[in-house]
PDB file of N, CA and C in Angstrom:
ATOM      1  N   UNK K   1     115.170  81.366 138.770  1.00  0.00           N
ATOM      2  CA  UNK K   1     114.834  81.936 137.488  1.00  0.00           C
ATOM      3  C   UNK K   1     113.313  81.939 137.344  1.00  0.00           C
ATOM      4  N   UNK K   2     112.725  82.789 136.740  1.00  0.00           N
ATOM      5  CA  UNK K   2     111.091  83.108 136.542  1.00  0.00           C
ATOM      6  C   UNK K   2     111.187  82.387 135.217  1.00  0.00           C
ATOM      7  N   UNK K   3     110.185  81.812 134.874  1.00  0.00           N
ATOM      8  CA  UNK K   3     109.804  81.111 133.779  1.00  0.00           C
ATOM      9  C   UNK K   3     108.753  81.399 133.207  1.00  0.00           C
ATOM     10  N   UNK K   4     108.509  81.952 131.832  1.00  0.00           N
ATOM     11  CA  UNK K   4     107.093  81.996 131.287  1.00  0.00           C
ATOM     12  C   UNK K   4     106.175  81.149 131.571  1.00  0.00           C
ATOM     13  N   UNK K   5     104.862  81.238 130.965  1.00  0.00           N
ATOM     14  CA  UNK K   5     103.889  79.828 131.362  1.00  0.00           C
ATOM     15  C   UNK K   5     103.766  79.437 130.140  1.00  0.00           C
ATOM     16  N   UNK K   6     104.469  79.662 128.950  1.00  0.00           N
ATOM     17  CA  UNK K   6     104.723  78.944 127.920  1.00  0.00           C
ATOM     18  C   UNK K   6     105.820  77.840 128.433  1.00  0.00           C
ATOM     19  N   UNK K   7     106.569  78.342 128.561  1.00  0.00           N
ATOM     20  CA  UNK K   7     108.339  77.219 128.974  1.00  0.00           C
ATOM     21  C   UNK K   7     107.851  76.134 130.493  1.00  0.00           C
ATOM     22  N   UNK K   8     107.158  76.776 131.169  1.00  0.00           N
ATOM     23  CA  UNK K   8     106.265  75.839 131.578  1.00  0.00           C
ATOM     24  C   UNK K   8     105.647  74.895 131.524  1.00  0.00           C
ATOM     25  N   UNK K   9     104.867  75.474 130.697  1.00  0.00           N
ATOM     26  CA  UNK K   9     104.042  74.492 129.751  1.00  0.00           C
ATOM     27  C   UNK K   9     104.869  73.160 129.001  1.00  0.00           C
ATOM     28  N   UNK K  10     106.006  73.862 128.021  1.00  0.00           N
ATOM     29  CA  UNK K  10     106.992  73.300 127.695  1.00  0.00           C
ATOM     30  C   UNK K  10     107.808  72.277 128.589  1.00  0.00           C
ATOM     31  N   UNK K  11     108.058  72.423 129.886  1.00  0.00           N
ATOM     32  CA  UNK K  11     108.759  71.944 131.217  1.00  0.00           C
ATOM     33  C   UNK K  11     108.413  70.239 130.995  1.00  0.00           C
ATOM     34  N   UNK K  12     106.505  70.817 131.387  1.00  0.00           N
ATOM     35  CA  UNK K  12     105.867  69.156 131.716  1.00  0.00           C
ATOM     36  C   UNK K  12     106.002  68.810 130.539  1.00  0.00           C
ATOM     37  N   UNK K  13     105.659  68.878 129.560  1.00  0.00           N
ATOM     38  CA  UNK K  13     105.340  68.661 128.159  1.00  0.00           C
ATOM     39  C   UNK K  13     106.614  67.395 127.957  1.00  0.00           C
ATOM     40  N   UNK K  14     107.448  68.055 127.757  1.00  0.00           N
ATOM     41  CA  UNK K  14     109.325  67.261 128.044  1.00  0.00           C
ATOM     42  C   UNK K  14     109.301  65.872 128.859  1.00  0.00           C
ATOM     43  N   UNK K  15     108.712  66.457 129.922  1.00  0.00           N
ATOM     44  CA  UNK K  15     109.228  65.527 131.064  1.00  0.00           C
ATOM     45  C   UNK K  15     108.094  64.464 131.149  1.00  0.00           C
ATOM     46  N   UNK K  16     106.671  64.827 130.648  1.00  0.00           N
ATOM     47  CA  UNK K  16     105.625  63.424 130.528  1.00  0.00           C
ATOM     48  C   UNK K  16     106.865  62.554 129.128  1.00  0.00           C
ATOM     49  N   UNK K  17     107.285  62.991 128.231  1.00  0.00           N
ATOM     50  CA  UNK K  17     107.958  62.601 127.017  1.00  0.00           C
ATOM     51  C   UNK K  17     109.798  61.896 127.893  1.00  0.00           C
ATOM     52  N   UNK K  18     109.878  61.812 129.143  1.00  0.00           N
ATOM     53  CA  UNK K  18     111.061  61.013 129.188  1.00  0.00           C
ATOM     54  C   UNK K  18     112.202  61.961 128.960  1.00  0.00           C
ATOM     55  N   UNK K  19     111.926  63.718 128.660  1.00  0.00           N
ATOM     56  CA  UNK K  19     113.125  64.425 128.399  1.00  0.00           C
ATOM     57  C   UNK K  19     114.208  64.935 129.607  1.00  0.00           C
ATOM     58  N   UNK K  20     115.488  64.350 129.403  1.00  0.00           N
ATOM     59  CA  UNK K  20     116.563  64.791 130.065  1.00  0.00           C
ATOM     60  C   UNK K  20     116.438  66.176 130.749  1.00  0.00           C
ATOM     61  N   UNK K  21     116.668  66.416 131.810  1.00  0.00           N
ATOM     62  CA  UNK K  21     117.081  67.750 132.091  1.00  0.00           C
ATOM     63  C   UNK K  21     118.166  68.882 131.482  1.00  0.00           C
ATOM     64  N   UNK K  22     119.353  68.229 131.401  1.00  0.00           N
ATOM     65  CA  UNK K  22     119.815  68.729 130.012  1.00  0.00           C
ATOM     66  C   UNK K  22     119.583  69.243 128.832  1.00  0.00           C
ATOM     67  N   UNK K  23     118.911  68.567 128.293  1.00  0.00           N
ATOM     68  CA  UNK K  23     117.981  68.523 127.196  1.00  0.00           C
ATOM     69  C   UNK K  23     117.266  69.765 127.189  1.00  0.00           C
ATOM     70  N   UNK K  24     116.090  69.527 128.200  1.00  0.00           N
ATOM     71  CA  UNK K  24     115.250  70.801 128.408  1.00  0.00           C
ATOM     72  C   UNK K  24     116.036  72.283 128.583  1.00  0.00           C
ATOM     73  N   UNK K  25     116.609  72.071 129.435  1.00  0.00           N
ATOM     74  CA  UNK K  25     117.876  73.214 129.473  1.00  0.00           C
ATOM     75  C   UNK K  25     118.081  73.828 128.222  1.00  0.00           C
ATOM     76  N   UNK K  26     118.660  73.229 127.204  1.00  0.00           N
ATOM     77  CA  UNK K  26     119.505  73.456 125.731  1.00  0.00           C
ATOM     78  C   UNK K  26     117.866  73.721 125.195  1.00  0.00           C
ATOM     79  N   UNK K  27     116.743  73.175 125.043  1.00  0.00           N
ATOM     80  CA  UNK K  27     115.751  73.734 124.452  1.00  0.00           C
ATOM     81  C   UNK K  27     115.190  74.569 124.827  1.00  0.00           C
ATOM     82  N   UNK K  28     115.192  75.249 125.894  1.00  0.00           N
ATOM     83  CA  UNK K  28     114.800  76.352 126.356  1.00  0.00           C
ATOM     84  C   UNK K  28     115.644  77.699 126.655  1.00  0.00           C
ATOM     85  N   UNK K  29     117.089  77.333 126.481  1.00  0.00           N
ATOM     86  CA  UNK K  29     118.078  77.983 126.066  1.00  0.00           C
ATOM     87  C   UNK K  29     118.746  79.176 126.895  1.00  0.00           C
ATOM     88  N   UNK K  30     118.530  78.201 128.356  1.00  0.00           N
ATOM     89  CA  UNK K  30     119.164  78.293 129.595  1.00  0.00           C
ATOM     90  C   UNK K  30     120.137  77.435 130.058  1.00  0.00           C
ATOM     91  N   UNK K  31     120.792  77.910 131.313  1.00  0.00           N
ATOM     92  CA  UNK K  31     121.867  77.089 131.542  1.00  0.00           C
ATOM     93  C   UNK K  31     121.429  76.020 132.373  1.00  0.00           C
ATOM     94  N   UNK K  32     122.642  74.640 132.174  1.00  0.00           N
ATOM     95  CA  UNK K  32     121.652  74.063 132.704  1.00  0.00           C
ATOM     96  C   UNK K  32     121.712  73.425 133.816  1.00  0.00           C
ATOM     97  N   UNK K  33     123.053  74.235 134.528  1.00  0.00           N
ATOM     98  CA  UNK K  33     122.792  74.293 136.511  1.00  0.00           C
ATOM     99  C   UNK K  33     121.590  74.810 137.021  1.00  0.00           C
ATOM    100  N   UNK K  34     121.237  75.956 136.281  1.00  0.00           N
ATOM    101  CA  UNK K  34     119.943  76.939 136.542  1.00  0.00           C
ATOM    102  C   UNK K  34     118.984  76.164 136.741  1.00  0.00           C
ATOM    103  N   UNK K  35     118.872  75.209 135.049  1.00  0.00           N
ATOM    104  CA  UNK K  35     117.336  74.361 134.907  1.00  0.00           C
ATOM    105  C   UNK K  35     117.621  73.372 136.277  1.00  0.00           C
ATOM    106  N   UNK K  36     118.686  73.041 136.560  1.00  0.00           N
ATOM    107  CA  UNK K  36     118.714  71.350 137.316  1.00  0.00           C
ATOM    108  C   UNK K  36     118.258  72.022 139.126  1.00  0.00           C
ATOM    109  N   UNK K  37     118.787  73.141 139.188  1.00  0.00           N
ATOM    110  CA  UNK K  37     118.900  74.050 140.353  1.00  0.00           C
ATOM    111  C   UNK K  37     117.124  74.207 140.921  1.00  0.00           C
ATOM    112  N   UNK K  38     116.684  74.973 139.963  1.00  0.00           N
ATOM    113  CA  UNK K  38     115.353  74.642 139.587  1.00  0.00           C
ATOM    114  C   UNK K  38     114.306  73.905 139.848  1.00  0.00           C
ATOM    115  N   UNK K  39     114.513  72.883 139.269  1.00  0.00           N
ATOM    116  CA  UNK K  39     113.702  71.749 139.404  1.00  0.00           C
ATOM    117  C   UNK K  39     114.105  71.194 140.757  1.00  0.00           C
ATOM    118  N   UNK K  40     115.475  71.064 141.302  1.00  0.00           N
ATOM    119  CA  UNK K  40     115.578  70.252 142.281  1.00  0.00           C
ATOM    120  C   UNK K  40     115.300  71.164 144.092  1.00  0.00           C
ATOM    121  N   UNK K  41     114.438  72.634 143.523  1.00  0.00           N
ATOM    122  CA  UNK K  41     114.342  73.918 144.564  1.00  0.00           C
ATOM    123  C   UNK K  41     112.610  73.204 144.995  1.00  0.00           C
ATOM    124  N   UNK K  42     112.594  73.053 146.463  1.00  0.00           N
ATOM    125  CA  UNK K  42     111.055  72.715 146.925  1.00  0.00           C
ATOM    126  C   UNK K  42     109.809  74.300 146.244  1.00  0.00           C
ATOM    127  N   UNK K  43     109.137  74.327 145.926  1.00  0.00           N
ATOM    128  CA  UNK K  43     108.477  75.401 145.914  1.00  0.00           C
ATOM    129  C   UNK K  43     108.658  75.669 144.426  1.00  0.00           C
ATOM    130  N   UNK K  44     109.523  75.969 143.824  1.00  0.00           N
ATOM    131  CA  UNK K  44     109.671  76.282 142.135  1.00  0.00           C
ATOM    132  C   UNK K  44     108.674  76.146 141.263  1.00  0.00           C
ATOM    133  N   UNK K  45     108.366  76.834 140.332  1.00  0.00           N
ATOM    134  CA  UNK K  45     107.324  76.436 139.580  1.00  0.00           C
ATOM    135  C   UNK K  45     108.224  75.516 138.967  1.00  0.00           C
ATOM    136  N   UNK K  46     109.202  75.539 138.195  1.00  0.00           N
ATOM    137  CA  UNK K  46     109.451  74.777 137.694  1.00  0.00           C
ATOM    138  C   UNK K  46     109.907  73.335 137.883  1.00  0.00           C
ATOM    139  N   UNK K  47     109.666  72.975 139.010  1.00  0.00           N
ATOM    140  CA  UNK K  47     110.003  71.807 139.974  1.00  0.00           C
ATOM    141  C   UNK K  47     108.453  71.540 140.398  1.00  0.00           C
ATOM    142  N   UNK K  48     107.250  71.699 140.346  1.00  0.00           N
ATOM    143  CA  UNK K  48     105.794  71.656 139.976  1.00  0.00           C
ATOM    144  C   UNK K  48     106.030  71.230 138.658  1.00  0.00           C
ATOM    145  N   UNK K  49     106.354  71.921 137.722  1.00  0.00           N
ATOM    146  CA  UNK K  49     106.081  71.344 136.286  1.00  0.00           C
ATOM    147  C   UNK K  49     106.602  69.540 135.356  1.00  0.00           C
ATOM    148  N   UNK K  50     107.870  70.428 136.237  1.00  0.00           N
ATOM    149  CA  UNK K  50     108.678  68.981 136.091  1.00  0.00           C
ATOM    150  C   UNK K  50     108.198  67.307 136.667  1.00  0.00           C
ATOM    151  N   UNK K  51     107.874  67.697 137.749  1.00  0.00           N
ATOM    152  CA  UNK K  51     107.507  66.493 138.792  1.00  0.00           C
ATOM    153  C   UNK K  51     106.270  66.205 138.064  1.00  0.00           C
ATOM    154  N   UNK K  52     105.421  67.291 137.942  1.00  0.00           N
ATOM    155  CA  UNK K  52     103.739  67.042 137.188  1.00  0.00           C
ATOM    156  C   UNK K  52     104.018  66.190 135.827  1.00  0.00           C
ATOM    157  N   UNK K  53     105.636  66.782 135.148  1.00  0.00           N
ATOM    158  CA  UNK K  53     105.188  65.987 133.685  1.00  0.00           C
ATOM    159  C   UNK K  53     105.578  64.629 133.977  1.00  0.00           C
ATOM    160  N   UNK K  54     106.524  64.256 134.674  1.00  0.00           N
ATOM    161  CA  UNK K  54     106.948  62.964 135.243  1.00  0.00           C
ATOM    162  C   UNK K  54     105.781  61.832 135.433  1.00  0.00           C
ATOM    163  N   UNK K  55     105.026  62.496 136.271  1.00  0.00           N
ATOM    164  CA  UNK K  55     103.671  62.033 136.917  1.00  0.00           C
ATOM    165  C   UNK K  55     102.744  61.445 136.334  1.00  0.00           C
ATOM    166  N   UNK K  56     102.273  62.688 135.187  1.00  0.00           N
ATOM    167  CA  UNK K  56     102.197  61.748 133.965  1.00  0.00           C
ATOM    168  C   UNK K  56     101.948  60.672 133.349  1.00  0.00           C
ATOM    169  N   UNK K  57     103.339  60.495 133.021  1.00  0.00           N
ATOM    170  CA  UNK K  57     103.516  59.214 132.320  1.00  0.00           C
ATOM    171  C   UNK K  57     103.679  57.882 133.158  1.00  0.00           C
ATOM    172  N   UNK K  58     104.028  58.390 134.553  1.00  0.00           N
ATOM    173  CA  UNK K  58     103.581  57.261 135.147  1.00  0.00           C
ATOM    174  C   UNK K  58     102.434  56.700 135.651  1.00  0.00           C
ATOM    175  N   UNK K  59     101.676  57.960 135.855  1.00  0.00           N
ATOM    176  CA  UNK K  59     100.264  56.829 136.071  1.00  0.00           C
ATOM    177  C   UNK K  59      99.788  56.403 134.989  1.00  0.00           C
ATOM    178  N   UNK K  60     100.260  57.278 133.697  1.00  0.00           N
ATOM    179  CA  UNK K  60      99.980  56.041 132.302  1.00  0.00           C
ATOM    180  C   UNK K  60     100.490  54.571 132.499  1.00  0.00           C
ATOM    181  N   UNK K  61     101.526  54.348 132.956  1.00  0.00           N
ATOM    182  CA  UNK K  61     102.328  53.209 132.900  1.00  0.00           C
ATOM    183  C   UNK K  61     101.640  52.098 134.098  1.00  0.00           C
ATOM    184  N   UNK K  62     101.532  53.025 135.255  1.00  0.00           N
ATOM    185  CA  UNK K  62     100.740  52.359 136.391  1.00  0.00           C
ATOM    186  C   UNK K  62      99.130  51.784 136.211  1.00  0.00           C
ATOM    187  N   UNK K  63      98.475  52.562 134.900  1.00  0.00           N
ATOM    188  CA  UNK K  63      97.096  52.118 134.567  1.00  0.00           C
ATOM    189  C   UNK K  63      97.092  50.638 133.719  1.00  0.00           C
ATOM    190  N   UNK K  64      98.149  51.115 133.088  1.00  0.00           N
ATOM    191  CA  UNK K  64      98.623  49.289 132.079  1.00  0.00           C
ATOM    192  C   UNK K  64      99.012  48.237 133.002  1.00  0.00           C
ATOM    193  N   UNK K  65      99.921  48.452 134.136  1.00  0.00           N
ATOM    194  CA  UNK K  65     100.499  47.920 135.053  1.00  0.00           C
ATOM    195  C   UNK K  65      99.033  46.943 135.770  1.00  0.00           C
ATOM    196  N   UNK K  66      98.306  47.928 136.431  1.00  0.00           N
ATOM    197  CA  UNK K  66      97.315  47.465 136.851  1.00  0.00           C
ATOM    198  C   UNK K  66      96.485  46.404 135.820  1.00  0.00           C
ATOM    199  N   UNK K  67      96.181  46.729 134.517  1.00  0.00           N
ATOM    200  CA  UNK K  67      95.173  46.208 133.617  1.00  0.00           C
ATOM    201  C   UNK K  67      95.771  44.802 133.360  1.00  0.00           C
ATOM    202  N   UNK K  68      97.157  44.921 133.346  1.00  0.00           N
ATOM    203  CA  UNK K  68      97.696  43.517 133.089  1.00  0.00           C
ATOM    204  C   UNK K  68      97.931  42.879 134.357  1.00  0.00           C
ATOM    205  N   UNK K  69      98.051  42.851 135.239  1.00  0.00           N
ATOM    206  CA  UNK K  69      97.884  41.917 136.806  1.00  0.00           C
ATOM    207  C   UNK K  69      96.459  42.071 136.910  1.00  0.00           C
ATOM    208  N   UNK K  70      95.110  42.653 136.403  1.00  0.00           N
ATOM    209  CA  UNK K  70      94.010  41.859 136.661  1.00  0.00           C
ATOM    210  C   UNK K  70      94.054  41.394 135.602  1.00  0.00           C
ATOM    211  N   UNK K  71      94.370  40.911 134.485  1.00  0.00           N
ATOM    212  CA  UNK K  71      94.541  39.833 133.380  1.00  0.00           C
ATOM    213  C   UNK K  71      95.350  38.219 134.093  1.00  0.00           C
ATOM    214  N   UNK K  72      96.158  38.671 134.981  1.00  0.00           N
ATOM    215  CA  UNK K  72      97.104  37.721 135.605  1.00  0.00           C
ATOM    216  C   UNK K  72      98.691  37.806 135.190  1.00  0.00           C
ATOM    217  N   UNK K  73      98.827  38.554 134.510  1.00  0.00           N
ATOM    218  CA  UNK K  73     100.510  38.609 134.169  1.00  0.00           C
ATOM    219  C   UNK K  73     101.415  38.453 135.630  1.00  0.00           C
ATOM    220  N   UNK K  74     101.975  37.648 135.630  1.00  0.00           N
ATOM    221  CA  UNK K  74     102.994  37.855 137.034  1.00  0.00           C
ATOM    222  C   UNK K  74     103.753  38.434 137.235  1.00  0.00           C
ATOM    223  N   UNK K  75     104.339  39.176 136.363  1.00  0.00           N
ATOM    224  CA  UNK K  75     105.296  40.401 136.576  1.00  0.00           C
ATOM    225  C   UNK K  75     104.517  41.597 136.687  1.00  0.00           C
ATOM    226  N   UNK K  76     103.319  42.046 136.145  1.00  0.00           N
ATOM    227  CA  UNK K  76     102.833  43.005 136.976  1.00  0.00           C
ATOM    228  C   UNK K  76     101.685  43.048 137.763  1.00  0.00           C
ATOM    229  N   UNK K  77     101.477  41.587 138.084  1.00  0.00           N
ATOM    230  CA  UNK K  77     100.986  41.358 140.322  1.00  0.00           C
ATOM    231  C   UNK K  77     101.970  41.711 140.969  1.00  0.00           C
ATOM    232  N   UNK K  78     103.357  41.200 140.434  1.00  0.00           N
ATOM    233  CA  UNK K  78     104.895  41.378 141.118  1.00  0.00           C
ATOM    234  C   UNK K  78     104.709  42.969 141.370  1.00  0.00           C
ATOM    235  N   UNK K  79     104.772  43.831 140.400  1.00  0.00           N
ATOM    236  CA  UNK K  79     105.167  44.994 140.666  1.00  0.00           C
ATOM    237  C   UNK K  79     104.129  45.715 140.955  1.00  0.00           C
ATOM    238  N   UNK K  80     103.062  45.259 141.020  1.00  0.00           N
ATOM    239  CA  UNK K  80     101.838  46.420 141.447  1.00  0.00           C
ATOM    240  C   UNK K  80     102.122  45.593 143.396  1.00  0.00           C
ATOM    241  N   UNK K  81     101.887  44.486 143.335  1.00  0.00           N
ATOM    242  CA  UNK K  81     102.851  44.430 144.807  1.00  0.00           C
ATOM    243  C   UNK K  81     103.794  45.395 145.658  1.00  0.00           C
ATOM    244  N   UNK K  82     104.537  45.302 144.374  1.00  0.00           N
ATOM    245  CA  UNK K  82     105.750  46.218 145.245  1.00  0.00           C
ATOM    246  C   UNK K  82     105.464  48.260 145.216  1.00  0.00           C
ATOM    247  N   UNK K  83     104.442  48.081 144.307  1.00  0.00           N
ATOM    248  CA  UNK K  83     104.001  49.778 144.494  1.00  0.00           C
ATOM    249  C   UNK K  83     103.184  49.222 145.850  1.00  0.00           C
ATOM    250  N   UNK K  84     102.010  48.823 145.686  1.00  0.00           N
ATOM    251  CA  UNK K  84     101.835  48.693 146.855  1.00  0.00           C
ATOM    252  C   UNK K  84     102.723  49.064 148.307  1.00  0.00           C
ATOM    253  N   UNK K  85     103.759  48.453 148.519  1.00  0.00           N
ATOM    254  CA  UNK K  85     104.312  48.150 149.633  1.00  0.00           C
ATOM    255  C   UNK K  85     104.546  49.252 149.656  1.00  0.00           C
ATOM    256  N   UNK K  86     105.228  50.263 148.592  1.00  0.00           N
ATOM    257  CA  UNK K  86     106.187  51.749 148.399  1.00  0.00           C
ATOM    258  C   UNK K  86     105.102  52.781 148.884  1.00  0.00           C
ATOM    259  N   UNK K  87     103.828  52.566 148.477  1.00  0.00           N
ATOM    260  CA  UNK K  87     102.609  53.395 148.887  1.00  0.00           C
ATOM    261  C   UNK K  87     102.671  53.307 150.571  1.00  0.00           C
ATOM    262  N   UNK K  88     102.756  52.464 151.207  1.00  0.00           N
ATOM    263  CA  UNK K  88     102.217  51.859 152.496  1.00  0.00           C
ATOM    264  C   UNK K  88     103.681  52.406 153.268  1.00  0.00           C
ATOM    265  N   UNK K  89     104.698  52.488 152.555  1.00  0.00           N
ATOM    266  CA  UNK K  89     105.656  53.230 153.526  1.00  0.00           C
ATOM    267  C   UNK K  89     105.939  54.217 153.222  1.00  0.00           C
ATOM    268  N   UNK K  90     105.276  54.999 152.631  1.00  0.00           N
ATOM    269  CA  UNK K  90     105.224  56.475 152.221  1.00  0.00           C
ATOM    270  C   UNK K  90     104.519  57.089 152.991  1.00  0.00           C
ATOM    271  N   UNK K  91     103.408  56.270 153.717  1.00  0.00           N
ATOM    272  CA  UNK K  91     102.075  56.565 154.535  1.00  0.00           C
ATOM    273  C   UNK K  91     102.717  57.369 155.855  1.00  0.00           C
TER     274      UNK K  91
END
């Protein structure tokens, strides 16, 4: 499916916000094998948009992550650890 670069726009927008695929589907007022079809197609814009809004919010989450293990929190030395490791076998 071709997608405006409004609904696009809309795509990441959703998906930095934690929104269901479903969801997006019914708000954009497509079906929503299409949307899931979509997003889960290599190359898609809309599988760019999606992944981008995802992305997001996690390196928001990964910047706190970090700020609190150089404070010393041990649950996130623990888990900036284990990104670590996930980085290093991604390599």
């Amino acid at each position: 499916m071709k997608y405006s670069p409004e609904q696009l726009a809309l795509i990441e927008q959703f998906a930095a916000l934690y929104t269901k695929p479903s969801e997006i589907a019914v708000y954009l007022d497509i079906p929503e094998e299409q949307f899931r079809s979509d997003i889960n197609s290599e190359g898609h814009p809309a599988r760019k948009h999606y992944i981008k809004g995802k992305l997001t919010q996690k390196l928001e989450i990964r910047k706190q992550m970090a700020t609190l293990a150089r404070v010393g929190s041990p649950a996130a030395i623990e888990m900036s650890e284990k990104a670590l490791l996930d980085m290093e076998d991604d390599e």
